[in-house]
Coordinates of C-alpha atoms and ligand atoms in Angstrom, one line a residue:
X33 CA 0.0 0.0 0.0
X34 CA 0.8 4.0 -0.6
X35 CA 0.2 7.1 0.0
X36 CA -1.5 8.7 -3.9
X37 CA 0.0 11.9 -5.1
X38 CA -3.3 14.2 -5.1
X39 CA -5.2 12.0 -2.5
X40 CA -6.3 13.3 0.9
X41 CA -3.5 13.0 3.2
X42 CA -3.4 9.5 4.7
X43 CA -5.7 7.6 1.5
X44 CA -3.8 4.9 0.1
X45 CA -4.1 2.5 -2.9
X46 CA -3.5 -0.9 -2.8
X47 CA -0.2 -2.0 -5.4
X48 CA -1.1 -4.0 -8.5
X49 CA -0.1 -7.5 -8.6
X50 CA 2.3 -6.2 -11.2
X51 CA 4.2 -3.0 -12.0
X52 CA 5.5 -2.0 -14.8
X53 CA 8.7 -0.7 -15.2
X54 CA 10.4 -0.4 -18.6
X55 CA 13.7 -1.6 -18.0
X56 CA 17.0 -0.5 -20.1
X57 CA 18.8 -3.8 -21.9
X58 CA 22.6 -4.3 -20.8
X59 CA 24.9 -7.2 -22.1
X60 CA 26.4 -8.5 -18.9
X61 CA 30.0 -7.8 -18.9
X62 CA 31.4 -11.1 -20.4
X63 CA 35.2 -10.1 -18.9
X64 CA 33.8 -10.9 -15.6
X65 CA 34.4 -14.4 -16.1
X66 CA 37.6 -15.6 -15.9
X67 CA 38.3 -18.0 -18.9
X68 CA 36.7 -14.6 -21.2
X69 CA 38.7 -11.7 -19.2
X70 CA 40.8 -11.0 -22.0
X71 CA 38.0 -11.3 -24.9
X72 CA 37.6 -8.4 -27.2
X73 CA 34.1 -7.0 -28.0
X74 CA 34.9 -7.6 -31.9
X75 CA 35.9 -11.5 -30.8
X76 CA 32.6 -11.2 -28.7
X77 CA 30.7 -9.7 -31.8
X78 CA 31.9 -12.3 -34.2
X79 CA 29.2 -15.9 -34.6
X80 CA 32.3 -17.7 -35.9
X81 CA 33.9 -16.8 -32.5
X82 CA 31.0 -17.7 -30.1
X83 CA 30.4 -20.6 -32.2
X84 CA 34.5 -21.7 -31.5
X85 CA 33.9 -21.1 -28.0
X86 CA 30.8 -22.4 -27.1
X87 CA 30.7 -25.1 -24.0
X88 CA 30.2 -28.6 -24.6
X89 CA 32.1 -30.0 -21.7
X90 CA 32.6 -29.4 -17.5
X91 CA 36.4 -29.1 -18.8
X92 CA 35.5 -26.0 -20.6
X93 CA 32.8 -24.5 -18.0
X94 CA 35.8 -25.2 -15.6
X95 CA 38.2 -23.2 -18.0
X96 CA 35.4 -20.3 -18.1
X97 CA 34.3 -19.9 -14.0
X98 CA 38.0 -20.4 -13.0
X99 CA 37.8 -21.5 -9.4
X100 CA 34.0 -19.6 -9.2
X101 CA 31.9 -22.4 -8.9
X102 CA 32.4 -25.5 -6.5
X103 CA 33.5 -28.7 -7.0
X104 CA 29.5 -29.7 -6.0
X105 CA 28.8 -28.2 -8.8
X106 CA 30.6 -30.2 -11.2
X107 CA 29.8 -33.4 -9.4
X108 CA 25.8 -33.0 -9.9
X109 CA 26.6 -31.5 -13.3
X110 CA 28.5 -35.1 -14.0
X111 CA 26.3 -37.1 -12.0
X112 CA 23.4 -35.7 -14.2
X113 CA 25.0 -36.3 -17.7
X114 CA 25.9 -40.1 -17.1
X115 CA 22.3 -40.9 -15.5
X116 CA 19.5 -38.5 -16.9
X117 CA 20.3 -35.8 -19.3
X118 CA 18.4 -36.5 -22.9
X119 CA 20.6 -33.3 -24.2
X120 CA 24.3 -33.5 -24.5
X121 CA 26.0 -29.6 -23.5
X122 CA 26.2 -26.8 -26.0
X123 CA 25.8 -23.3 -24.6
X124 CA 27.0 -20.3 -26.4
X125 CA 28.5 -17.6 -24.6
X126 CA 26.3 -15.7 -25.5
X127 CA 23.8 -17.6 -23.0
X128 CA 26.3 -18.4 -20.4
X129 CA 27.3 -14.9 -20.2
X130 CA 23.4 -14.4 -19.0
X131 CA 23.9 -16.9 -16.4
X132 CA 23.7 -15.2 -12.7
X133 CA 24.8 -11.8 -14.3
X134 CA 24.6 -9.6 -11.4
X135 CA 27.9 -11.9 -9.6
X136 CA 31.0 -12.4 -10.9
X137 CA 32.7 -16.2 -9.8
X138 CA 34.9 -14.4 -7.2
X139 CA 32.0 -13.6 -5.3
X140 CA 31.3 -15.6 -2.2
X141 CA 27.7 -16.4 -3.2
X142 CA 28.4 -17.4 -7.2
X143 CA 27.7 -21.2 -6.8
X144 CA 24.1 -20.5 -5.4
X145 CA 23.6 -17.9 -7.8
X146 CA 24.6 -20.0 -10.6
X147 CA 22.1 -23.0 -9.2
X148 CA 19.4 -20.6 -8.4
X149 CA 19.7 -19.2 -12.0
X150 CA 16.4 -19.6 -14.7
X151 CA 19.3 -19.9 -17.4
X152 CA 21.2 -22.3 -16.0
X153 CA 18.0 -24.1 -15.2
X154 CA 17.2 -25.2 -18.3
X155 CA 20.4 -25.0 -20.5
X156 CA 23.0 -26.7 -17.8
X157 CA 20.4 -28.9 -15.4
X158 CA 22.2 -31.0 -12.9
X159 CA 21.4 -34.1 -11.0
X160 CA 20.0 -32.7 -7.8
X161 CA 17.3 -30.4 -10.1
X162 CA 15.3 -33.5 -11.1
X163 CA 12.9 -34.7 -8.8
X164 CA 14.2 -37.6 -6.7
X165 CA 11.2 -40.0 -7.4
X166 CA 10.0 -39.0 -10.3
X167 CA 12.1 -37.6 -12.9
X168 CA 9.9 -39.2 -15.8
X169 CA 6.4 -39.3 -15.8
X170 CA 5.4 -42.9 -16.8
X171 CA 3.4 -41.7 -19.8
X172 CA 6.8 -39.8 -20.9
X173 CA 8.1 -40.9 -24.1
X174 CA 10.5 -40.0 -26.7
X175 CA 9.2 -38.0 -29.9
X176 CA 6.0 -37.1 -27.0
X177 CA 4.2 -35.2 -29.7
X178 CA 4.5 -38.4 -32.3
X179 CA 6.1 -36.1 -35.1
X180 CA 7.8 -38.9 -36.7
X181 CA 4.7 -40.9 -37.4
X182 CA 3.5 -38.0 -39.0
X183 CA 5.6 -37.7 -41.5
X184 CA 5.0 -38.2 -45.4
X185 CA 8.1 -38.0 -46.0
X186 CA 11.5 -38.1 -43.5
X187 CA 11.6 -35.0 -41.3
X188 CA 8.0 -33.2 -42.6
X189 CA 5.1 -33.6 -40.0
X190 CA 1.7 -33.0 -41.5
X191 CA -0.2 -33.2 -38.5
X192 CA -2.8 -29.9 -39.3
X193 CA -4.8 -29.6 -42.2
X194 CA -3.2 -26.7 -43.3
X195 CA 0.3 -26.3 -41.6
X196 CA 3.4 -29.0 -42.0
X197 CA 7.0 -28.4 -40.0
X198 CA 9.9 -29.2 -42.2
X199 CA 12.6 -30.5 -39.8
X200 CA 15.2 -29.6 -42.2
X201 CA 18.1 -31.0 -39.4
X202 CA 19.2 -32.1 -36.6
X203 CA 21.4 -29.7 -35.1
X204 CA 21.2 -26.1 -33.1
X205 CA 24.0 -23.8 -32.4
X206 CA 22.7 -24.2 -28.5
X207 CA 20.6 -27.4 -26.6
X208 CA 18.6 -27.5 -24.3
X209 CA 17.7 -29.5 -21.5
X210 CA 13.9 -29.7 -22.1
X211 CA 14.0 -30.0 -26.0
X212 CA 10.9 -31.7 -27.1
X213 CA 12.9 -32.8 -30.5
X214 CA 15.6 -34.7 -28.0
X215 CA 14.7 -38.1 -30.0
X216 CA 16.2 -36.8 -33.3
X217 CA 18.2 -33.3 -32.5
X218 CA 21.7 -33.1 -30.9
X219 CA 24.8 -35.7 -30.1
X220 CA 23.6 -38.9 -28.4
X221 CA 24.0 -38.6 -24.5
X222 CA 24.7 -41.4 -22.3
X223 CA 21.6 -42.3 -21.6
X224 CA 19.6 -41.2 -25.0
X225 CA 21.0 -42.8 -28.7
X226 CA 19.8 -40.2 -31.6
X227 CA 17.0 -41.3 -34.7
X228 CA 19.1 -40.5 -37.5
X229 CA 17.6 -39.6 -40.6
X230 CA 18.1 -41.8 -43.4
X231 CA 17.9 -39.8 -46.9
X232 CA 20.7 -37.5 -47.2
X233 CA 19.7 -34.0 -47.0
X234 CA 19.5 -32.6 -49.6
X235 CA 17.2 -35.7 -50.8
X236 CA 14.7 -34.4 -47.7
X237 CA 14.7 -31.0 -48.6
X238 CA 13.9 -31.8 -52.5
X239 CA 11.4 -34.3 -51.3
X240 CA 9.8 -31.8 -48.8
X241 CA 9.2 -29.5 -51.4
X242 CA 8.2 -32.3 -54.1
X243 CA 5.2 -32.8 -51.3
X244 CA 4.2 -29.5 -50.6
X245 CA 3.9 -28.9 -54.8
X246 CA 1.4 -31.9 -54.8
X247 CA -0.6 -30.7 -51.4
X248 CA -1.9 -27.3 -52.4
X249 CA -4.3 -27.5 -49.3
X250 CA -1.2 -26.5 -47.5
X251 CA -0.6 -23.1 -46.5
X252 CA 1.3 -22.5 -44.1
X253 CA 5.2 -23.8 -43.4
X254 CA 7.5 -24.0 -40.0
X255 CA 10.8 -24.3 -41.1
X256 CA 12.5 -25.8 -38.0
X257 CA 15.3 -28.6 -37.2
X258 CA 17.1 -28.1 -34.9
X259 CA 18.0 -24.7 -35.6
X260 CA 18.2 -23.4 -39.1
X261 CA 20.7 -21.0 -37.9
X262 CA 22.9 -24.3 -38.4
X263 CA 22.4 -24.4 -41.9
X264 CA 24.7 -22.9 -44.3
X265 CA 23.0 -20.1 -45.5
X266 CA 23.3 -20.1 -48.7
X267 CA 21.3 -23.8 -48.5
X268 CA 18.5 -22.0 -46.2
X269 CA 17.8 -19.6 -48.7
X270 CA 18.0 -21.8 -51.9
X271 CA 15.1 -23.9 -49.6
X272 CA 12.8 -21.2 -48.6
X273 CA 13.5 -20.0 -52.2
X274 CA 11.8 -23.2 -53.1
X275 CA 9.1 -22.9 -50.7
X276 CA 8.1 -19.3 -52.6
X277 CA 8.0 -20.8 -55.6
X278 CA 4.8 -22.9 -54.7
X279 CA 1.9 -21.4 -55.1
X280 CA 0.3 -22.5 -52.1
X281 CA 2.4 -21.2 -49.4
X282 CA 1.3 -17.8 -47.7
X283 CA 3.4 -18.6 -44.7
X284 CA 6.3 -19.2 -44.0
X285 CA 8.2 -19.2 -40.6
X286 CA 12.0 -19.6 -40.1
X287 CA 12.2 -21.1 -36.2
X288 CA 15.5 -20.0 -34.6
X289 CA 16.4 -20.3 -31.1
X290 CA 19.7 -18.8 -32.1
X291 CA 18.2 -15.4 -32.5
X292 CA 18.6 -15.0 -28.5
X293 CA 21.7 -18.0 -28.0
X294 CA 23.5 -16.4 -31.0
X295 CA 22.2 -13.5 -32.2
X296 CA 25.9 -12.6 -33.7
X297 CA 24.8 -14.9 -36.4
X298 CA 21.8 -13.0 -37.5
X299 CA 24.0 -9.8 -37.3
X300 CA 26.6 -11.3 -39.9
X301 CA 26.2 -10.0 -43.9
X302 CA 25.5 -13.0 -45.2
X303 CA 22.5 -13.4 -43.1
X304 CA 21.1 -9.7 -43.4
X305 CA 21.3 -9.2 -47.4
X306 CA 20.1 -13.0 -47.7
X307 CA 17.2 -12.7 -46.1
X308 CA 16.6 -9.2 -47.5
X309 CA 16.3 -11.2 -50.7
X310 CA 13.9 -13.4 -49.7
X311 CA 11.9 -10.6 -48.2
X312 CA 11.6 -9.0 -51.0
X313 CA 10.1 -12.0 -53.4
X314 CA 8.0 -13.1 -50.4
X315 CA 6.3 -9.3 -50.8
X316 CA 6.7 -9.6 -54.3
X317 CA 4.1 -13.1 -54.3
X318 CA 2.1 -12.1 -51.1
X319 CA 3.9 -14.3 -48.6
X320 CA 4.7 -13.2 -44.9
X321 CA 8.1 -14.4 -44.0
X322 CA 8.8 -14.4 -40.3
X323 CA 11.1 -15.7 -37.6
X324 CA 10.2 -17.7 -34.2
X325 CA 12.8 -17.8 -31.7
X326 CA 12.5 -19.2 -28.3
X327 CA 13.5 -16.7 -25.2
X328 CA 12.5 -18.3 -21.6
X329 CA 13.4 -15.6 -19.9
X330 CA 14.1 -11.8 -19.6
X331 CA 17.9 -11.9 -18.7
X332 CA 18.3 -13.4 -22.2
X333 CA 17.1 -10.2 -24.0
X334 CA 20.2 -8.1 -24.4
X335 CA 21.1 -5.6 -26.9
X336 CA 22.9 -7.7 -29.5
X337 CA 19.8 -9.8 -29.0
X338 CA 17.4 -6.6 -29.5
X339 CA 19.8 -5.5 -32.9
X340 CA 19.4 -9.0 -34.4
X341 CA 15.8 -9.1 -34.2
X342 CA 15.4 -5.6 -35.1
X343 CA 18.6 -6.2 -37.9
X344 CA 15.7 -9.1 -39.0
X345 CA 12.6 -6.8 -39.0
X346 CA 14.3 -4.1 -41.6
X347 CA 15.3 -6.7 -43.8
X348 CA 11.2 -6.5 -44.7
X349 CA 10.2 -9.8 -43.2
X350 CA 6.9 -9.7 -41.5
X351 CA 7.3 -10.1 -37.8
X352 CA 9.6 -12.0 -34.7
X353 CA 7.7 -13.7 -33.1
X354 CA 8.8 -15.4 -29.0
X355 CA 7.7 -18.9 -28.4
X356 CA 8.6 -19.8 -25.1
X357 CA 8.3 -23.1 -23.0
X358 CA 7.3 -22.3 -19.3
X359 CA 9.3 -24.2 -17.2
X360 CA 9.6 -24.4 -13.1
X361 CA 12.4 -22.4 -11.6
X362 CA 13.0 -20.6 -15.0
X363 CA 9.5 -18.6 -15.6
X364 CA 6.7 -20.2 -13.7
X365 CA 5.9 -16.4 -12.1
X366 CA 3.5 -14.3 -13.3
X367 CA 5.6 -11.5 -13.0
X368 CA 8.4 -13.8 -14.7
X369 CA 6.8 -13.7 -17.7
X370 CA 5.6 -10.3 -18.2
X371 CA 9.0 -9.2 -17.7
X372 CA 9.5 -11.5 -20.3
X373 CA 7.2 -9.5 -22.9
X374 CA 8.0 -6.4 -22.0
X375 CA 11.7 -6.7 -22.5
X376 CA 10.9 -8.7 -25.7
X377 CA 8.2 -5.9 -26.9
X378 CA 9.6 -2.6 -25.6
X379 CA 13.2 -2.7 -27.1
X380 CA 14.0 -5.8 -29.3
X381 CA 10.6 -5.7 -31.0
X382 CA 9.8 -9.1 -30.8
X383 CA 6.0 -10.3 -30.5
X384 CA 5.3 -12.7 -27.3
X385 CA 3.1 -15.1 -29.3
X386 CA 3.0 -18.5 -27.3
X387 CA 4.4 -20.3 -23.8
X388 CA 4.1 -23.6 -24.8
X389 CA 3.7 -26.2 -21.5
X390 CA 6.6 -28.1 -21.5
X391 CA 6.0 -31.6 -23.3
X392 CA 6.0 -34.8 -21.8
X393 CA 9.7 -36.3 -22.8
X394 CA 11.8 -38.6 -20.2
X395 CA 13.3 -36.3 -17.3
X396 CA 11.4 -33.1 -17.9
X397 CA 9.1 -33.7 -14.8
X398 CA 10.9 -31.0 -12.8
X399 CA 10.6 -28.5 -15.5
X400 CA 6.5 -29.1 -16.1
X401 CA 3.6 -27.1 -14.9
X402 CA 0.5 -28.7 -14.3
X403 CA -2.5 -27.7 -16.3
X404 CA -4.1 -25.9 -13.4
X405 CA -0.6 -23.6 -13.0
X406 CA -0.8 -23.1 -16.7
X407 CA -4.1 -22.2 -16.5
X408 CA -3.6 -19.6 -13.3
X409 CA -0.6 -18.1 -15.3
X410 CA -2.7 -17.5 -18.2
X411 CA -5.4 -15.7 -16.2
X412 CA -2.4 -13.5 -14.3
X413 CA -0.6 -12.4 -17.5
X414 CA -3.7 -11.1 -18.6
X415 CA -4.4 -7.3 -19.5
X416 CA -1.0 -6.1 -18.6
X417 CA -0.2 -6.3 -22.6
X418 CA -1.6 -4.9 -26.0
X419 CA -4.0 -7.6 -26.6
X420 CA -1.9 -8.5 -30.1
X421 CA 1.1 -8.7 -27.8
X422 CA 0.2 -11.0 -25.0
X423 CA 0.9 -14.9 -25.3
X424 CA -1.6 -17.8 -25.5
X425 CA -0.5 -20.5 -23.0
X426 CA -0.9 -23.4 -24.8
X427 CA -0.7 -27.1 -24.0
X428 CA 0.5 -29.2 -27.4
X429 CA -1.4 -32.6 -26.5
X430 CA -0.2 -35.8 -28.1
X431 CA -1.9 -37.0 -31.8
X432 CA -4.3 -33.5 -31.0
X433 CA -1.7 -30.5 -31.6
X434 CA -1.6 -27.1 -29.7
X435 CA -4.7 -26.3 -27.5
X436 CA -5.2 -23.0 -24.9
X437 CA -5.0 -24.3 -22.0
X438 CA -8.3 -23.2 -20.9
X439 CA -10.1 -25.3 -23.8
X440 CA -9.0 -28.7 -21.9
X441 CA -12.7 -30.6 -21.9
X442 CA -12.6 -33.0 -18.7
X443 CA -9.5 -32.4 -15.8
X444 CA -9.1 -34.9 -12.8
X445 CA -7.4 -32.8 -10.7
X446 CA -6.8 -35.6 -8.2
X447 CA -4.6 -38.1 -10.5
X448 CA -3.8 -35.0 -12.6
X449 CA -5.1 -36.2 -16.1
X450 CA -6.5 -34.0 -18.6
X451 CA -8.8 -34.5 -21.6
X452 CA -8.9 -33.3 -24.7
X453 CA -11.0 -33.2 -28.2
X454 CA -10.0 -32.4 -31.8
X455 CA -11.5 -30.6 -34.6
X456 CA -9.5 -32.2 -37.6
X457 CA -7.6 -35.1 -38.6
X458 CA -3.7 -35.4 -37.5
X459 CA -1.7 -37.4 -40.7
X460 CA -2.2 -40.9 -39.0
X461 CA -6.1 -40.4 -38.6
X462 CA -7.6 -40.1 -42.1
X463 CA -9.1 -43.1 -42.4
X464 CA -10.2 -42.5 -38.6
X465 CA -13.7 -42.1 -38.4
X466 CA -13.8 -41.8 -34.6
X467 CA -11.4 -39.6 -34.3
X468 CA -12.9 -36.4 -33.3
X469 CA -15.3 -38.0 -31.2
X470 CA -12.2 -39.4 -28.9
X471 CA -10.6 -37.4 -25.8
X472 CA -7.0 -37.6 -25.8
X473 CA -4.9 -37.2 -22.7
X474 CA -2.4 -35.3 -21.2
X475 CA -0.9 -35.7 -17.3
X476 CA 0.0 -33.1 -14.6
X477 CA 4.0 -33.9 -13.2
X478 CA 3.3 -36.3 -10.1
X479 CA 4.8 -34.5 -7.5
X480 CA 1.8 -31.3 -7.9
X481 CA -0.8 -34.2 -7.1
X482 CA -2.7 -34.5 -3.4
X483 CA -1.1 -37.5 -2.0
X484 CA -4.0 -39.9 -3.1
X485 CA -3.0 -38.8 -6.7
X486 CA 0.6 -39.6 -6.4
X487 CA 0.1 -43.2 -4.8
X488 CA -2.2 -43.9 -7.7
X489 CA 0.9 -43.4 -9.9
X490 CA 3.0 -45.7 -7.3
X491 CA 0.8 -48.4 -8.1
X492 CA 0.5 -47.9 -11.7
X493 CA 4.4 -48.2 -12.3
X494 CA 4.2 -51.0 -10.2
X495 CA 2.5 -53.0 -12.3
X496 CA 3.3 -54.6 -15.3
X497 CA 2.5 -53.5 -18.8
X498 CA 0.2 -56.2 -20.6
X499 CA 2.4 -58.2 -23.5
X500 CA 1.2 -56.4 -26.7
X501 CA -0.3 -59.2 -28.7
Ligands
LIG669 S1 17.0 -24.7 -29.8 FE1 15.0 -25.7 -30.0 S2 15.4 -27.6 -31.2 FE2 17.4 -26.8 -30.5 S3 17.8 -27.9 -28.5 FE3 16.7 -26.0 -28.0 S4 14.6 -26.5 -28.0 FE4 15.6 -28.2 -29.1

């Protein structure tokens, strides 16, 4: 409560459940870490140097904290990599320059910071974040959202009428702990062996674009991977080239988490006057070219990170657009996420468009929301934003596809399963007549559930699944 300019003496108003506060972007000062004191902001500038310096080992995070973080550190980082981790370690600098910004590794409190930090939390989990009983929901599964099986040909999922994703490869320039593609995208881990596709690539791409000539009824294309920031760009272009050269698509959206994890790369020439061409024929033949990245949290949203979207937007493409994947420990506030938007609206530009719930792969149970905190989320984001700028919170529910999360039909609360109905056929169901009259499911993470809830899971993973057949 406070005292109102204006007010009689001694009124007061009661503080919104959020206040605004536009806030200036800074790049943390990557010198502040030992292993980059001596790195030059051209070095720092440059994608092919953040890309030679990225960390894929605790050998490397070792050589960049110095002796800042403790050896407890390192153990649960280790301890997580041989027994849980689906993603093997790639972090730009970019990112881990984000990472507990306010500290530097000679302060006493830098290993807690670096734990407590929503960064860290998702792009370098360790051991002790997972939940100790249930890291895995029992329904988790590789591939959760069945993309593979909805493929017409390898790496194109045609699972809406009018929309397809083109996973064009399997590589980013970052991973991420929680990646919903962790069946097909990065370096096998120790516990998790890759799919690898079988046609060469270029064989995909031509047979990707063979499809989409022969399926007029489709409008609308995700170009994802991965990352197409990992494709040379030269064979990005000649691709989306292709793709506005068919007459049905009006859409077209390039999905880049490296916008925010290495935004240097959307800075370089090659990138800018490439996809200034392709800007101009998309407005040439009516087609809106934008990009999707993937920010989880306002810390990432520096200045280069602001020029590259904004370096995107003058190129004449339509919009950048922020998916984001709610997570706990990392954005599961609601004042989390509108710090989120308004860092990503007010200077970088970029359109908050969806927070997707996290999807149901093995050890993401310590990063999911249940339906119910999605839900309450939704409802507290609300109003604070232009209407055209404030995310949907959507649940993306196996063989059904992306749903508000206040359309779920039936919730049990108690054993934390929700229920779901269609409104079109997913690429497996065409022959399906009973397919839109079926509810499909989706689960809450165990450990949210009253206790009754959680023992009915105890029983169910003790006992045995049926012999198929
Ligand atoms: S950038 Fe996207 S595709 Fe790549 S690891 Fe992260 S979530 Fe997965």
């Amino acid at each position: 409560m406070r005292e109102q300019a204006g007010e009689e003496p001694g009124a007061t108003v009661i503080d919104q459940p959020y206040v605004y506060r536009h806030r200036e972007l800074a790049e943390p000062d990557w010198r502040r870490l030992p292993g980059w004191a001596e790195v030059t902001a051209a070095d720092w500038e440059s994608a092919q140097w953040q890309r030679a310096h990225c960390v894929k080992n605790i050998r490397q995070l070792r050589h960049v904290m110095g002796d800042g973080l403790d050896e407890r550190f390192y153990a649960d980082l280790e301890r997580d990599q041989a027994e849980r981790a689906t993603m093997s370690m790639l972090v730009p600098p970019q990112m881990i320059n984000t990472m507990a910004p306010e500290t530097t590794p000679a302060d006493p409190g830098f290993t807690e910071a670096f734990y407590a930090d929503p960064v860290r939390r998702y792009m370098i989990p360790v051991f002790s974040d997972r939940h100790p009983e249930w890291p895995s929901h029992p329904r988790a599964s590789r591939d959760s959202l069945h993309e593979a099986e909805m493929w017409p040909v390898e790496g194109l999922t045609h699972r809406y009428p009018t929309k397809v994703l083109a996973e064009l490869l399997p590589t980013c320039p970052q991973y991420c702990g929680h990646c919903t593609r962790m069946d097909l995208v990065g370096n096998p881990t120790i516990t998790i062996d890759k799919y690898r596709f079988e046609l060469s690539r270029d064989d995909r791409l031509a047979a990707m674009l063979d499809y989409l000539r022969t399926h007029p009824g489709v409008r609308d294309v995700v170009v994802s991977g991965g990352d197409v920031a990992n494709l040379p760009w030269p064979r990005l272009e000649s691709f989306v080239a292709g793709l506005l050269a068919v007459d049905s698509v009006r859409d077209i959206r390039l999905a880049t988490k490296a916008l925010m994890g290495l935004p240097q790369h959307w800075l370089t020439d090659e990138v800018r006057s490439g996809m200034a061409r392709l800007a101009a024929t998309a407005r040439q033949r009516d087609v809106s070219i934008a990009i999707h990245t993937h920010v989880n949290s306002a810390q990432s949203v520096t200045p280069l990170v602001a020029q590259a979207a904004k370096a995107m937007l003058e190129t004449g493409i339509r919009d950048v657009r922020n998916q984001g994947v709610l997570l706990r420990g990392t954005n599961d506030t609601p004042a989390q996420l509108l710090d989120l938007c308004f860092a990503l609206l007010d200077d970088a530009k970029i359109m908050p468009y969806y927070f997707y719930m996290c999807d149901m792969i093995p050890g993401s149970e310590h990063w999911r929301l249940s339906l119910a905190q999605a839900q309450q989320l939704q409802h507290d984001i609300m109003g604070y934003l232009p209407g055209f700028g404030t995310p949907r919170v959507v649940c993306d529910v196996p063989y059904v596809g992306k749903r508000w999360v206040h359309q779920v039909a039936r919730y049990d609360r108690e054993l934390g399963i929700s229920y779901w109905t269609k409104n079109y056929r997913t690429g497996v169901e065409l022959d399906d007549a009973f397919a839109l009259e079926r509810e499909y499911e989706y689960y809450d993470p165990i450990d949210t559930l009253p206790e009754s809830g959680q023992e009915y899971w105890r029983e169910d993973a003790r006992t045995p699944v049926a012999a198929a057949g």
